[in-house]
PDB file of C-alpha atoms in Angstrom:
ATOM      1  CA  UNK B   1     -18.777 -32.762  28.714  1.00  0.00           C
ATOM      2  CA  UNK B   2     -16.312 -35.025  29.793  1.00  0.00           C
ATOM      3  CA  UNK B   3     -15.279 -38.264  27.352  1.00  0.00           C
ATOM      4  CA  UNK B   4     -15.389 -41.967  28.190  1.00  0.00           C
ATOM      5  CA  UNK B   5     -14.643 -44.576  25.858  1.00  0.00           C
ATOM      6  CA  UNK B   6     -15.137 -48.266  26.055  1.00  0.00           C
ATOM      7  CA  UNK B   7     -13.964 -51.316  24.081  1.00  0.00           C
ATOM      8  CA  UNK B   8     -14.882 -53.515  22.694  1.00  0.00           C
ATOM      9  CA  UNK B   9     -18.487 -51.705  21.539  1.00  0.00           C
ATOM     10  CA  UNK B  10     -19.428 -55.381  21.089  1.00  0.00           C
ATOM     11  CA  UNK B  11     -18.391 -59.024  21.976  1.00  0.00           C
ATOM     12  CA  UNK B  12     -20.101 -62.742  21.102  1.00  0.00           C
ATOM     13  CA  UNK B  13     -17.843 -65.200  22.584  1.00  0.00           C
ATOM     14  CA  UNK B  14     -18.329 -68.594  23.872  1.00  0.00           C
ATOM     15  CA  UNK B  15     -19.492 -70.293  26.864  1.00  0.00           C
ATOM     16  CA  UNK B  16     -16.671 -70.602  29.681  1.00  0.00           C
ATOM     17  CA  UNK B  17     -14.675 -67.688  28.007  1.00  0.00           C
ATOM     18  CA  UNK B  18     -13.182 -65.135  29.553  1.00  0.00           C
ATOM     19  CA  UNK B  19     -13.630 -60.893  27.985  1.00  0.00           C
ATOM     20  CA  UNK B  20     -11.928 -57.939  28.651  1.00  0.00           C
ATOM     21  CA  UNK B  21     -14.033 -54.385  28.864  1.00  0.00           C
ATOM     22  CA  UNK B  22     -11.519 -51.565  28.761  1.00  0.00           C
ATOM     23  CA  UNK B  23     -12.977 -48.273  29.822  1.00  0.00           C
ATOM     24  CA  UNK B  24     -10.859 -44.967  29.611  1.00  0.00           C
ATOM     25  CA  UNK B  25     -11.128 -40.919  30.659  1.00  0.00           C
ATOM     26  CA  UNK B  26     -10.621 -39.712  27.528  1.00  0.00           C
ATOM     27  CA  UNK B  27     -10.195 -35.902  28.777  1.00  0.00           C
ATOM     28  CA  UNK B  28      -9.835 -36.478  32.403  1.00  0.00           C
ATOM     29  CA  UNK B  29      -8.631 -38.069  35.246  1.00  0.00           C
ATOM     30  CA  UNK B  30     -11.225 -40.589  37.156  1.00  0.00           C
ATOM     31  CA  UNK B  31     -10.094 -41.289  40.619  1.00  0.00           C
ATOM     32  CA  UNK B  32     -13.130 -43.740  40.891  1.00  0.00           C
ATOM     33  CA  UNK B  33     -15.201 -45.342  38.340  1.00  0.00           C
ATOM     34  CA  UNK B  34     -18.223 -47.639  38.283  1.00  0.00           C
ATOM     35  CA  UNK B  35     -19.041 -50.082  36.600  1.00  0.00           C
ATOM     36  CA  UNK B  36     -23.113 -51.203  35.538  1.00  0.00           C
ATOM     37  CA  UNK B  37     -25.158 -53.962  34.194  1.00  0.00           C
ATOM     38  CA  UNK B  38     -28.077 -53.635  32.436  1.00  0.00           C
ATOM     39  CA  UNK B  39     -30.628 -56.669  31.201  1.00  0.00           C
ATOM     40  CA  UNK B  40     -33.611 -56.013  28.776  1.00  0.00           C
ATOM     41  CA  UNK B  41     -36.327 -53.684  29.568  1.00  0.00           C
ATOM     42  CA  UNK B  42     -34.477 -53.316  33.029  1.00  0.00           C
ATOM     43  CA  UNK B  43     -32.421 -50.365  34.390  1.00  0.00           C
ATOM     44  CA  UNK B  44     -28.802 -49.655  35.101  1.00  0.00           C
ATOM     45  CA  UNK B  45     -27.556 -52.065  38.196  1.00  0.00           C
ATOM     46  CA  UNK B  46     -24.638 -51.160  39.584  1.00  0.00           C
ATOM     47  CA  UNK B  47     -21.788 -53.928  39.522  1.00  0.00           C
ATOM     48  CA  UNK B  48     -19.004 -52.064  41.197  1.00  0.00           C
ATOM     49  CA  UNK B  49     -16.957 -48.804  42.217  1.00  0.00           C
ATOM     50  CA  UNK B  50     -13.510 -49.051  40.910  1.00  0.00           C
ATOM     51  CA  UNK B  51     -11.036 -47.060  42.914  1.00  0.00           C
ATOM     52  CA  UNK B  52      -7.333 -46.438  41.080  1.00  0.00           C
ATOM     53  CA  UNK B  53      -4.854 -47.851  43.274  1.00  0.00           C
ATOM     54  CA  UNK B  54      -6.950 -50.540  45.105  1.00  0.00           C
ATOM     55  CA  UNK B  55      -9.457 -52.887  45.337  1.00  0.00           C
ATOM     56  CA  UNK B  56     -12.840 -52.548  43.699  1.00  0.00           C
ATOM     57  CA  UNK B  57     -16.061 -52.406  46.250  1.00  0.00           C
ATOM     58  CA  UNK B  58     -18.373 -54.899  44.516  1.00  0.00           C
ATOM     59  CA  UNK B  59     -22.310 -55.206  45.399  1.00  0.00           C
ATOM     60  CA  UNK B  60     -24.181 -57.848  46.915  1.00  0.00           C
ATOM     61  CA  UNK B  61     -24.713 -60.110  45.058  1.00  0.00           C
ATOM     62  CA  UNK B  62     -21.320 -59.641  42.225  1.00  0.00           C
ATOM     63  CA  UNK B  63     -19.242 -62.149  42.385  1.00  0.00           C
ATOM     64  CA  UNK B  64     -15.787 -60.681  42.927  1.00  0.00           C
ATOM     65  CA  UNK B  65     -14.043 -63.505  41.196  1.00  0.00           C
ATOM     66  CA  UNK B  66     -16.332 -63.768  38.478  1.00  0.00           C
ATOM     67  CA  UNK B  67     -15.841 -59.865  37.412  1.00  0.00           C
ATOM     68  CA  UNK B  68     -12.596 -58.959  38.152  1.00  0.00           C
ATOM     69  CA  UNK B  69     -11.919 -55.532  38.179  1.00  0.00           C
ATOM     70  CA  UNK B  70      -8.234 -53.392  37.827  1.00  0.00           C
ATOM     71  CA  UNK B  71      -7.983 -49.873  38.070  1.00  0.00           C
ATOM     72  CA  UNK B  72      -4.334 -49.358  37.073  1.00  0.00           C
ATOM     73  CA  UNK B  73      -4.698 -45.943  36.463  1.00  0.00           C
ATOM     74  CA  UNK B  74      -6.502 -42.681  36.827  1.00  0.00           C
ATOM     75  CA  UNK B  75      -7.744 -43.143  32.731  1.00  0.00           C
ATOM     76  CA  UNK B  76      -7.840 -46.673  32.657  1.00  0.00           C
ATOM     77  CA  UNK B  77     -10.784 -49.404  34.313  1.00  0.00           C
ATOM     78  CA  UNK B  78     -11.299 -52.995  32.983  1.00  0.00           C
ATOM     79  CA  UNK B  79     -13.523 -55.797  34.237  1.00  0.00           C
ATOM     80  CA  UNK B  80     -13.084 -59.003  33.019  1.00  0.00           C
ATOM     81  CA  UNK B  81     -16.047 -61.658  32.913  1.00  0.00           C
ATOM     82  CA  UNK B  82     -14.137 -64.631  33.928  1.00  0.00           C
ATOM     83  CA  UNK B  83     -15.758 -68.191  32.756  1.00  0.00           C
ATOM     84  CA  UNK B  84     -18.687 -66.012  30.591  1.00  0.00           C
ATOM     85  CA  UNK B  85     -21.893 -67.934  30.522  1.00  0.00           C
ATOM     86  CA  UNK B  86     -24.674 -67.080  28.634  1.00  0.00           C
ATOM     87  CA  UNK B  87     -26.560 -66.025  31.514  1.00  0.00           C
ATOM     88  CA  UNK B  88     -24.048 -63.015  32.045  1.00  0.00           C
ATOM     89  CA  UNK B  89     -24.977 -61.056  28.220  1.00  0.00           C
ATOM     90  CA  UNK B  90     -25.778 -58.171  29.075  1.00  0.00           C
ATOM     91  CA  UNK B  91     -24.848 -54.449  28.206  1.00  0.00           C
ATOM     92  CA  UNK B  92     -22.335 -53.609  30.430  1.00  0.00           C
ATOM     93  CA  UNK B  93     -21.377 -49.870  30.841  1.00  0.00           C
ATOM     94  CA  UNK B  94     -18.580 -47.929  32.851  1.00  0.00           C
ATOM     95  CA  UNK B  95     -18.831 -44.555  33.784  1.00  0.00           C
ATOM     96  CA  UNK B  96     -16.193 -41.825  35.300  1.00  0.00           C
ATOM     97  CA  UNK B  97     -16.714 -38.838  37.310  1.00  0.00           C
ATOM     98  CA  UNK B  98     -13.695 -36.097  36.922  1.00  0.00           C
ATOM     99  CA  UNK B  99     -12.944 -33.672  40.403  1.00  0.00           C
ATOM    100  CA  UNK B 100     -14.374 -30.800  38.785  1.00  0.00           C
ATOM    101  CA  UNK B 101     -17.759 -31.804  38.256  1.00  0.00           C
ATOM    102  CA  UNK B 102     -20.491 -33.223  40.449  1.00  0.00           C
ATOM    103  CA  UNK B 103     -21.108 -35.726  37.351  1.00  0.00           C
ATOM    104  CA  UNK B 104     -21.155 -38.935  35.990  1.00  0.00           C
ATOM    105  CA  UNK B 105     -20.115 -39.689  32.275  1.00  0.00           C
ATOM    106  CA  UNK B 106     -20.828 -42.777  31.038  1.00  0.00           C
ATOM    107  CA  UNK B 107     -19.070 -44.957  28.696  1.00  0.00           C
ATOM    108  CA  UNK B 108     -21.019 -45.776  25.230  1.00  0.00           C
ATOM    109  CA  UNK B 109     -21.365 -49.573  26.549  1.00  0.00           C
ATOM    110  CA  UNK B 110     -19.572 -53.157  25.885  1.00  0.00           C
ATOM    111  CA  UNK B 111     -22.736 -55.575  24.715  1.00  0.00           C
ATOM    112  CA  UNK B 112     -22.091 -58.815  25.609  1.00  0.00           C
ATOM    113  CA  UNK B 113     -23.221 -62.032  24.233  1.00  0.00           C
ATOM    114  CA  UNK B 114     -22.244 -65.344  25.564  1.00  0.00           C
ATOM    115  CA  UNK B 115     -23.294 -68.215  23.123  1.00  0.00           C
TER     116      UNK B 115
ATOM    117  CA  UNK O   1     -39.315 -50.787  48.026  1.00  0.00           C
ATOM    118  CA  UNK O   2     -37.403 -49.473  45.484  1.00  0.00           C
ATOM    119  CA  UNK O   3     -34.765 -47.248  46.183  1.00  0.00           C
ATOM    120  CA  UNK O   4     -35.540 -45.095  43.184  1.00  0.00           C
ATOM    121  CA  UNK O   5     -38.972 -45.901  41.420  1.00  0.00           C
ATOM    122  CA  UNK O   6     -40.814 -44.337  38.608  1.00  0.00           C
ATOM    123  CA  UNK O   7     -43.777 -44.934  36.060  1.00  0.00           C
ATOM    124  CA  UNK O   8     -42.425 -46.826  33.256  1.00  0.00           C
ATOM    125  CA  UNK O   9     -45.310 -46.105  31.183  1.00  0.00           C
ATOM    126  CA  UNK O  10     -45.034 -46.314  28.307  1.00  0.00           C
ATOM    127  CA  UNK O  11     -46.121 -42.567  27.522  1.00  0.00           C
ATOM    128  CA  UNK O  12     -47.495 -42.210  24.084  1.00  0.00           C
ATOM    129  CA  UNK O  13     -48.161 -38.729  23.453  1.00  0.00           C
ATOM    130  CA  UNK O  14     -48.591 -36.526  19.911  1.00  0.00           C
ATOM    131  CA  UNK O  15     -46.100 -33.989  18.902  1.00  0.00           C
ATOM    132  CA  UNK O  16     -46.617 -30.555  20.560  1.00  0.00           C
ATOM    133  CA  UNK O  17     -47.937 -32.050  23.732  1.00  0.00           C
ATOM    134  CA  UNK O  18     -46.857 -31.893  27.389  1.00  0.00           C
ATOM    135  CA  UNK O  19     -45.573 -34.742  29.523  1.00  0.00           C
ATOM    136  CA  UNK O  20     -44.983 -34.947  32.828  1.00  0.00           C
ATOM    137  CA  UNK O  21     -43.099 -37.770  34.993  1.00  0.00           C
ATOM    138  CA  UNK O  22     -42.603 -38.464  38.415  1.00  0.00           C
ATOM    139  CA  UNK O  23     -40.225 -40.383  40.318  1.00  0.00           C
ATOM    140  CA  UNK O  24     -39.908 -40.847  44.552  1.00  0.00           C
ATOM    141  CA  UNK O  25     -36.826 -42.349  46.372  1.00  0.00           C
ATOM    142  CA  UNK O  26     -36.624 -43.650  49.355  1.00  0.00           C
ATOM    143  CA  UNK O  27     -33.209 -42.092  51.192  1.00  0.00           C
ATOM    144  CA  UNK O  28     -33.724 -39.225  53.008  1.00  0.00           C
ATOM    145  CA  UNK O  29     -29.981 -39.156  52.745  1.00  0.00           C
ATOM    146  CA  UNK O  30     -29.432 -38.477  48.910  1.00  0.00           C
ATOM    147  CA  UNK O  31     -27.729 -35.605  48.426  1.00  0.00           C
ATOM    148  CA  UNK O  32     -27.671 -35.513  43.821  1.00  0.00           C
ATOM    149  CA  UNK O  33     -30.571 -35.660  41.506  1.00  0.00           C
ATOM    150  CA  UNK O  34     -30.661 -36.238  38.313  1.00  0.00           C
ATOM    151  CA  UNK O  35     -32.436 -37.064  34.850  1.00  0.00           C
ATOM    152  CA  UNK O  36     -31.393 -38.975  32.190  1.00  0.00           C
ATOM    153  CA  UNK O  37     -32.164 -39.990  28.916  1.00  0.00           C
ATOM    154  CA  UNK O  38     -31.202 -43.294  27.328  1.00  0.00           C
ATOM    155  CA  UNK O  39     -32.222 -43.930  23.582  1.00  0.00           C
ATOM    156  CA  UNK O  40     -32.457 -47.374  22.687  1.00  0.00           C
ATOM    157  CA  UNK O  41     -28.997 -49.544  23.164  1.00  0.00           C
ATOM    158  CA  UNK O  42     -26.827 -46.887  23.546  1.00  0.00           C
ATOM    159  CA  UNK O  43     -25.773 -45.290  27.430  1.00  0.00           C
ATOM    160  CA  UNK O  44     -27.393 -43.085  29.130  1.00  0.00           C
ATOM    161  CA  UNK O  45     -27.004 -39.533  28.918  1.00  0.00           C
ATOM    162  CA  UNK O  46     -27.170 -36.403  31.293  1.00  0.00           C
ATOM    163  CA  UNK O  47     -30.356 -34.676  30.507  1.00  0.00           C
ATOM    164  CA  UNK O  48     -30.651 -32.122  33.527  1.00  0.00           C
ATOM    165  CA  UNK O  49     -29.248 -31.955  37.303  1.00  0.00           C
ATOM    166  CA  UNK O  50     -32.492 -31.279  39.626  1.00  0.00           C
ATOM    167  CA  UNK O  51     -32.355 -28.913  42.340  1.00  0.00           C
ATOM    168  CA  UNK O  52     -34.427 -27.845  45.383  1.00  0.00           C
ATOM    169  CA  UNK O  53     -35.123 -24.336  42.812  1.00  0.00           C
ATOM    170  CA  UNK O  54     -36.437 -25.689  40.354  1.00  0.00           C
ATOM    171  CA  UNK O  55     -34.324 -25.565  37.417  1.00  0.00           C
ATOM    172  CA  UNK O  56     -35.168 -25.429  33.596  1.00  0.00           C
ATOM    173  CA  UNK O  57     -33.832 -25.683  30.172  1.00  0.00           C
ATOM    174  CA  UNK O  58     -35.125 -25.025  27.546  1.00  0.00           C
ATOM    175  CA  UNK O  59     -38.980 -27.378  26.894  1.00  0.00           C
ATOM    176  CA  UNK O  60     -37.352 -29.475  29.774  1.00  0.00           C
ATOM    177  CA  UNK O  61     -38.322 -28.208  33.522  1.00  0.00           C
ATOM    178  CA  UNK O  62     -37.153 -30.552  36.512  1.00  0.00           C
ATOM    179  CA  UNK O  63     -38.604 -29.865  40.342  1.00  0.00           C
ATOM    180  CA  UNK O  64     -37.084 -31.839  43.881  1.00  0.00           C
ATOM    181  CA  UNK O  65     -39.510 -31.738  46.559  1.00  0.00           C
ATOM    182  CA  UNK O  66     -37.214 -33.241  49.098  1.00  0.00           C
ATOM    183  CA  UNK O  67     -40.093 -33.436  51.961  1.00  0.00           C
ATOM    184  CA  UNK O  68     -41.957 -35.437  49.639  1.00  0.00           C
ATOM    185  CA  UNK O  69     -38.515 -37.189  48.015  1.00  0.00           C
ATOM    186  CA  UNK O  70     -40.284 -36.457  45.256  1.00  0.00           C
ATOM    187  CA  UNK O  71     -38.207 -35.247  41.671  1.00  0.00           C
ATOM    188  CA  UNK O  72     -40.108 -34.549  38.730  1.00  0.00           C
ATOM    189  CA  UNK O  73     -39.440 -33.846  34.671  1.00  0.00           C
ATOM    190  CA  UNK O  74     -41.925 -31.808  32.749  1.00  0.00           C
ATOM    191  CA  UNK O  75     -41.538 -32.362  28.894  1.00  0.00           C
ATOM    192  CA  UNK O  76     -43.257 -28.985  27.046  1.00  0.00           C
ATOM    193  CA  UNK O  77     -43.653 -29.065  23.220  1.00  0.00           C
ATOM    194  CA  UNK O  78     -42.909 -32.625  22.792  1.00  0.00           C
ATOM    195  CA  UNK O  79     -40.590 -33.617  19.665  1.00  0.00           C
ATOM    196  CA  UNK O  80     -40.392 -36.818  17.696  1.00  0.00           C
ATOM    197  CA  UNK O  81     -36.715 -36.748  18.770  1.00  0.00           C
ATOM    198  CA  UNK O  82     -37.896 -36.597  22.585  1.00  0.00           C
ATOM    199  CA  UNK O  83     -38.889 -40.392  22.509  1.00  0.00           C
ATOM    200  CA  UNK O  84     -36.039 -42.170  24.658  1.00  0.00           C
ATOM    201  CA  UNK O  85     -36.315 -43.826  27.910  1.00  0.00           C
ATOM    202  CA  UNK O  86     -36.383 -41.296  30.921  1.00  0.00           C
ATOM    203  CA  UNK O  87     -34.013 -42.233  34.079  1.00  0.00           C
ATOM    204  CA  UNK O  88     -34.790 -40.684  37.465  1.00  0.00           C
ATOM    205  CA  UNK O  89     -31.585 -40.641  39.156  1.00  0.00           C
ATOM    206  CA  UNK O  90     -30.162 -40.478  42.661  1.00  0.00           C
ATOM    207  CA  UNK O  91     -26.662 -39.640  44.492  1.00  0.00           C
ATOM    208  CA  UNK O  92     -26.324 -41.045  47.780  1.00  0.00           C
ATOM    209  CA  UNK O  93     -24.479 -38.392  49.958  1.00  0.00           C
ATOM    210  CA  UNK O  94     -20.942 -38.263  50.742  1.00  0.00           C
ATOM    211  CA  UNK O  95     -18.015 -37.386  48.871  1.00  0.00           C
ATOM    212  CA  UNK O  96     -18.338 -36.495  44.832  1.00  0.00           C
ATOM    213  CA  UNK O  97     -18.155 -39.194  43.955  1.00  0.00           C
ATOM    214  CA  UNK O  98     -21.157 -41.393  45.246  1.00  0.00           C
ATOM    215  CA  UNK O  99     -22.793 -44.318  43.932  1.00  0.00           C
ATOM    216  CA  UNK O 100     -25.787 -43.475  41.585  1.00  0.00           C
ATOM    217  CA  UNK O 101     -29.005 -44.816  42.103  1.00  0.00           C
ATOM    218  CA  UNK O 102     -31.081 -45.445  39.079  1.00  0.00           C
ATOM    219  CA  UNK O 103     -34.930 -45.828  38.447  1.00  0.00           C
ATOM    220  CA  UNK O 104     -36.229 -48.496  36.350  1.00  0.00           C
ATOM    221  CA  UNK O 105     -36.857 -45.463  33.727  1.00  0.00           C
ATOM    222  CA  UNK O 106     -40.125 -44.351  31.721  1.00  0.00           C
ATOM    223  CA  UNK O 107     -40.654 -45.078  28.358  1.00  0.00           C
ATOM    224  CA  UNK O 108     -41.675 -41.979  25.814  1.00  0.00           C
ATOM    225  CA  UNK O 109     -42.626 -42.048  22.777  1.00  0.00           C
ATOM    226  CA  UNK O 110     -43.826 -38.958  20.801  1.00  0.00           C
ATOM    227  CA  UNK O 111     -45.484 -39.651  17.160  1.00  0.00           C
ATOM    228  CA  UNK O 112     -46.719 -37.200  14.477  1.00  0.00           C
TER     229      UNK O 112
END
């Protein structure tokens, strides 16, 4: 299957901080990717759809200035969590779908941890 | 409602057994469905694609009942290494791309 790498694995940073998540297609080209949230014992929410070449489509209730999101390129995503409080740790997770394949691949996860 | 909701169990089950899960959604309109497994603190992971068919592999055997929106993920044989999380998953129609729905996800765990 298809490769998606994220970075950094793992983050503790302070209160009113700002972090960078890189996600990449290792091994293909991802027009759009998404990007997901996911809290203790609770599934996969999804934060956003990151197109390359435009503006990300955020869900209600995302704060599009809190988690900014570039898609520079067809390999390359990042959302940054702007003024981190501790309120937003959480596992975040990207994931990539390639135009041959009807799937999803997801990213190994950024966890989060806002002291 | 939910868009996507499932038993989170958790399932306890000895090795050898069978397990069954079930899962509904709620939009006529989905188009993808899927099953995933997600061991603990790591991402989730493609487990099967479910079609209208019936499809199988291997101990794992997935069903879509779209009358019913119903999807559902038989477990035969169980393994120790089966225990994960389970994640019923839905595509929302449209282009290949389309958001994914996911369930709150049931718990397994298999012991000896």
């Amino acid at each position: 299957g298809a490769v998606v790498s994220q970075h950094p694995s793992r983050v503790i940073c302070k209160s009113g901080t700002s972090v960078k998540i890189e996600c990449r297609s290792l091994d293909f080209q991802a027009t759009t990717m998404f990007w997901y949230r996911q809290f203790p014992k609770q599934s996969l929410m999804l934060m956003a759809t990151s197109n390359e070449g435009s503006k990300a489509t955020y869900e209600q209730g995302v704060e599009k200035d809190k988690f900014l999101i570039n898609h520079a390129s067809l390999t390359l995503s990042t959302l940054t969590v702007t003024s981190a409080h501790p309120e937003d740790s959480s596992f975040y997770i990207c994931s990539g779908g390639g135009s041959y394949t009807d799937t999803q691949y997801f990213g190994p996860g950024t966890r989060l941890t806002v002291l | 409602r939910k868009e996507v909701e499932q038993d989170p169990g958790p399932f306890n089950v000895p090795e050898g057994a069978t397990v069954a899960f079930n899962c509904t959604y709620s939009n006529s309109a989905s188009q993808s469905f899927f099953w995933y497994r997600q061991d603990c603190r790591k991402e989730p992971k493609l487990l099967m694609s479910v079609y209208s068919s019936g499809n199988e592999d291997g101990r794992f055997t997935a069903q879509l009942n779209r009358a019913s929106q119903y999807i559902s993920l038989l477990i035969r044989d169980s393994k120790l290494s089966d225990s994960a999380t389970y994640l019923c998953v839905v595509k929302a129609g449209g282009t290949s791309y389309g958001k994914l729905t996911f369930g709150q996800g049931t718990i397994l765990t298999v012991h000896p």
